mmCIF file of C-alpha atoms in Angstrom:
data_model
loop_
_atom_site.group_PDB
_atom_site.id
_atom_site.type_symbol
_atom_site.label_atom_id
_atom_site.label_comp_id
_atom_site.label_asym_id
_atom_site.label_seq_id
_atom_site.Cartn_x
_atom_site.Cartn_y
_atom_site.Cartn_z
ATOM 1 C CA MET A 127 122.434 149.114 143.958
ATOM 2 C CA LYS A 128 120.049 149.569 141.096
ATOM 3 C CA LYS A 129 116.554 151.103 141.093
ATOM 4 C CA VAL A 130 114.207 148.373 140.004
ATOM 5 C CA PHE A 131 110.594 149.060 138.847
ATOM 6 C CA ILE A 132 108.355 146.179 139.762
ATOM 7 C CA PHE A 133 105.108 145.200 137.989
ATOM 8 C CA PRO A 134 102.522 144.982 139.419
ATOM 9 C CA PRO A 135 103.802 148.156 140.959
ATOM 10 C CA ASN A 136 102.190 147.514 144.374
ATOM 11 C CA SER A 137 103.429 143.935 144.840
ATOM 12 C CA LEU A 138 104.852 143.614 148.290
ATOM 13 C CA ILE A 139 106.339 140.241 147.403
ATOM 14 C CA LEU A 140 108.354 141.562 144.442
ATOM 15 C CA GLY A 141 109.359 144.649 146.381
ATOM 16 C CA ASP A 142 110.650 142.486 149.281
ATOM 17 C CA LEU A 143 112.647 140.221 146.873
ATOM 18 C CA VAL A 144 114.298 143.260 145.163
ATOM 19 C CA GLU A 145 115.222 144.687 148.639
ATOM 20 C CA ARG A 146 116.569 141.340 149.893
ATOM 21 C CA PHE A 147 118.954 141.187 146.985
ATOM 22 C CA GLY A 148 120.307 144.623 147.652
ATOM 23 C CA HIS A 149 118.421 146.887 145.250
ATOM 24 C CA LYS A 150 115.853 149.654 145.603
ATOM 25 C CA PRO A 151 112.299 148.617 144.598
ATOM 26 C CA LEU A 152 110.384 151.352 142.849
ATOM 27 C CA MET A 153 106.813 150.733 143.851
ATOM 28 C CA LEU A 154 103.493 152.556 144.291
ATOM 29 C CA ASN A 155 103.346 151.837 148.027
ATOM 30 C CA ASN A 156 106.299 154.121 148.714
ATOM 31 C CA VAL A 157 104.941 156.978 146.596
ATOM 32 C CA ILE A 158 101.471 156.765 148.114
ATOM 33 C CA GLY A 159 102.977 156.620 151.585
ATOM 34 C CA GLN A 160 104.885 159.837 150.935
ATOM 35 C CA LYS A 161 101.693 161.498 149.614
ATOM 36 C CA VAL A 162 99.698 160.532 152.642
ATOM 37 C CA ARG A 163 102.323 161.954 154.976
ATOM 38 C CA THR A 164 102.785 165.155 152.987
ATOM 39 C CA ALA A 165 101.318 168.276 154.562
ATOM 40 C CA GLU A 166 100.144 169.699 151.144
ATOM 41 C CA ILE A 167 97.347 167.153 150.957
ATOM 42 C CA ASP A 168 94.268 168.975 152.135
ATOM 43 C CA SER A 169 91.810 166.052 151.953
ATOM 44 C CA PRO A 170 93.544 162.853 152.942
ATOM 45 C CA PRO A 171 90.863 160.582 151.456
ATOM 46 C CA LEU A 172 91.572 162.110 148.031
ATOM 47 C CA ASN A 173 95.393 162.051 148.312
ATOM 48 C CA ILE A 174 95.734 164.328 145.322
ATOM 49 C CA THR A 175 97.130 167.761 144.715
ATOM 50 C CA ASP A 176 96.313 170.275 141.992
ATOM 51 C CA GLU A 177 99.531 169.284 140.132
ATOM 52 C CA ASP A 178 98.851 165.491 140.045
ATOM 53 C CA PRO A 179 96.427 165.521 137.052
ATOM 54 C CA LYS A 180 98.940 167.699 135.113
ATOM 55 C CA LYS A 181 101.726 165.170 135.815
ATOM 56 C CA GLY A 182 99.526 162.401 134.416
ATOM 57 C CA LEU A 183 99.148 164.272 131.093
ATOM 58 C CA LYS A 184 102.863 163.721 130.484
ATOM 59 C CA TYR A 185 102.211 160.011 130.154
ATOM 60 C CA ALA A 186 98.635 159.777 128.868
ATOM 61 C CA ALA A 187 96.658 162.049 126.452
ATOM 62 C CA ILE A 188 93.718 164.147 127.655
ATOM 63 C CA GLU A 189 91.285 161.647 125.967
ATOM 64 C CA VAL A 190 92.508 158.826 128.168
ATOM 65 C CA PRO A 191 90.250 158.142 131.222
ATOM 66 C CA SER A 192 91.135 160.296 134.218
ATOM 67 C CA GLY A 193 91.852 157.210 136.334
ATOM 68 C CA VAL A 194 94.593 156.175 133.947
ATOM 69 C CA ARG A 195 96.147 159.667 134.020
ATOM 70 C CA GLY A 196 95.933 159.731 137.821
ATOM 71 C CA ARG A 197 97.642 156.359 138.151
ATOM 72 C CA MET A 198 100.286 157.344 135.583
ATOM 73 C CA SER A 199 101.019 160.560 137.539
ATOM 74 C CA LEU A 200 102.411 158.196 140.212
ATOM 75 C CA ILE A 201 103.699 155.325 138.062
ATOM 76 C CA GLY A 202 105.347 157.388 135.289
ATOM 77 C CA PRO A 203 107.944 159.077 137.490
ATOM 78 C CA LEU A 204 108.873 155.648 138.869
ATOM 79 C CA ILE A 205 109.495 154.315 135.377
ATOM 80 C CA GLU A 206 111.608 157.391 134.543
ATOM 81 C CA GLU A 207 113.716 156.658 137.628
ATOM 82 C CA ALA A 208 114.062 152.945 136.910
ATOM 83 C CA GLU A 209 117.354 151.357 135.913
ATOM 84 C CA ALA A 210 115.751 147.898 135.476
ATOM 85 C CA ALA A 211 112.328 146.274 135.776
ATOM 86 C CA ILE A 212 110.711 142.965 136.819
ATOM 87 C CA ILE A 213 107.403 142.158 135.267
ATOM 88 C CA MET A 214 105.200 139.410 136.689
ATOM 89 C CA LYS A 215 102.848 138.246 133.885
ATOM 90 C CA ASN A 216 99.373 136.829 134.547
ATOM 91 C CA ALA A 217 99.373 137.518 138.280
ATOM 92 C CA PRO A 218 96.021 137.162 140.022
ATOM 93 C CA ILE A 219 94.317 140.283 141.351
ATOM 94 C CA GLY A 220 95.453 139.738 144.880
ATOM 95 C CA PHE A 221 99.154 139.732 143.917
ATOM 96 C CA GLY A 222 99.332 143.492 143.443
ATOM 97 C CA CYS A 223 96.664 144.598 140.990
ATOM 98 C CA VAL A 224 96.508 148.263 139.890
ATOM 99 C CA GLY A 225 92.853 147.685 138.899
ATOM 100 C CA CYS A 226 92.987 149.097 135.350
ATOM 101 C CA GLU A 227 94.193 147.134 132.370
ATOM 102 C CA ARG A 228 94.744 150.296 130.318
ATOM 103 C CA THR A 229 97.144 151.575 132.988
ATOM 104 C CA ASN A 230 98.857 148.167 133.019
ATOM 105 C CA GLU A 231 99.270 148.170 129.219
ATOM 106 C CA LEU A 232 100.670 151.751 129.173
ATOM 107 C CA THR A 233 102.978 150.924 132.068
ATOM 108 C CA LYS A 234 104.482 147.904 130.295
ATOM 109 C CA TYR A 235 104.773 149.890 127.034
ATOM 110 C CA LEU A 236 106.688 152.708 128.770
ATOM 111 C CA ILE A 237 109.057 150.160 130.341
ATOM 112 C CA ARG A 238 109.776 148.506 126.974
ATOM 113 C CA ARG A 239 110.244 151.869 125.326
ATOM 114 C CA LYS A 240 112.753 152.983 127.966
ATOM 115 C CA GLY A 241 115.123 150.172 126.994
ATOM 116 C CA ILE A 242 116.197 149.133 130.451
ATOM 117 C CA PRO A 243 117.053 145.547 131.461
ATOM 118 C CA VAL A 244 113.716 143.713 132.025
ATOM 119 C CA LEU A 245 112.982 140.329 133.558
ATOM 120 C CA ASN A 246 109.591 138.910 132.428
ATOM 121 C CA VAL A 247 108.431 136.054 134.637
ATOM 122 C CA GLU A 248 105.198 134.073 134.592
ATOM 123 C CA TYR A 249 103.160 133.972 137.840
ATOM 124 C CA PRO A 250 103.930 130.616 139.467
ATOM 125 C CA LYS A 251 101.144 128.162 139.929
ATOM 126 C CA THR A 252 103.033 125.551 142.074
ATOM 127 C CA GLU A 253 105.604 125.674 144.788
ATOM 128 C CA GLU A 254 108.257 124.330 142.391
ATOM 129 C CA GLU A 255 107.457 127.085 139.873
ATOM 130 C CA ALA A 256 107.666 129.671 142.689
ATOM 131 C CA LYS A 257 111.199 128.470 143.511
ATOM 132 C CA ILE A 258 112.186 128.759 139.850
ATOM 133 C CA VAL A 259 110.767 132.401 139.718
ATOM 134 C CA VAL A 260 112.722 133.393 142.797
ATOM 135 C CA LYS A 261 115.871 131.901 141.331
ATOM 136 C CA LYS A 262 115.331 133.788 138.045
ATOM 137 C CA ILE A 263 114.808 137.067 139.982
ATOM 138 C CA ALA A 264 117.890 136.446 142.066
ATOM 139 C CA ALA A 265 120.023 135.784 138.970
ATOM 140 C CA PHE A 266 118.590 138.840 137.199
ATOM 141 C CA LEU A 267 119.391 141.137 140.133
ATOM 142 C CA LYS A 268 122.889 139.659 140.396
ATOM 143 C CA GLU A 269 123.462 140.316 136.724
ATOM 144 C CA LEU A 270 122.471 143.949 137.327
ATOM 145 C CA GLU A 271 125.235 144.230 139.801
ATOM 146 C CA GLU A 272 127.698 142.815 137.295
ATOM 147 C CA GLY A 273 126.581 145.290 134.585
ATOM 148 C CA ASP A 274 124.671 142.970 132.193
ATOM 149 C CA ASN A 275 122.115 145.036 130.317
ATOM 150 C CA GLY A 276 119.989 142.334 128.674
ATOM 151 C CA VAL A 277 116.316 141.563 128.628
ATOM 152 C CA SER A 278 115.353 138.210 130.139
ATOM 153 C CA GLU A 279 112.377 135.903 129.688
#
């Protein structure tokens, strides 16, 4: 079982596919769920601790907008943990948007820099394209089990 970072990092569809094929999806939903259930959060609507902004500085400079640093404090550790990644390109906002293109660019850059196996797939526009995307994801995840360390398009 490999730990697979998905992008967009809150896509339930990608997370479900990764899980169905026997791997652990690394996604924002799980991190946020843990934070909401953690006793150290004093103000649940904020869902932030004093340490979170400091964690974000590891991934984004102080000049970067605070929202990017805040998001990266959650996404960065997931990327560090990842053994592979699936990136869905040109997905519509409802597919799992983070809401900040700067965060998205930084996230994809950190994934590329890490040098892990990555599958890049285009968001499907038809049912036939969707079937092809699922087959590509299945093949990529199967290759991970077999030890192939390539980058797929």
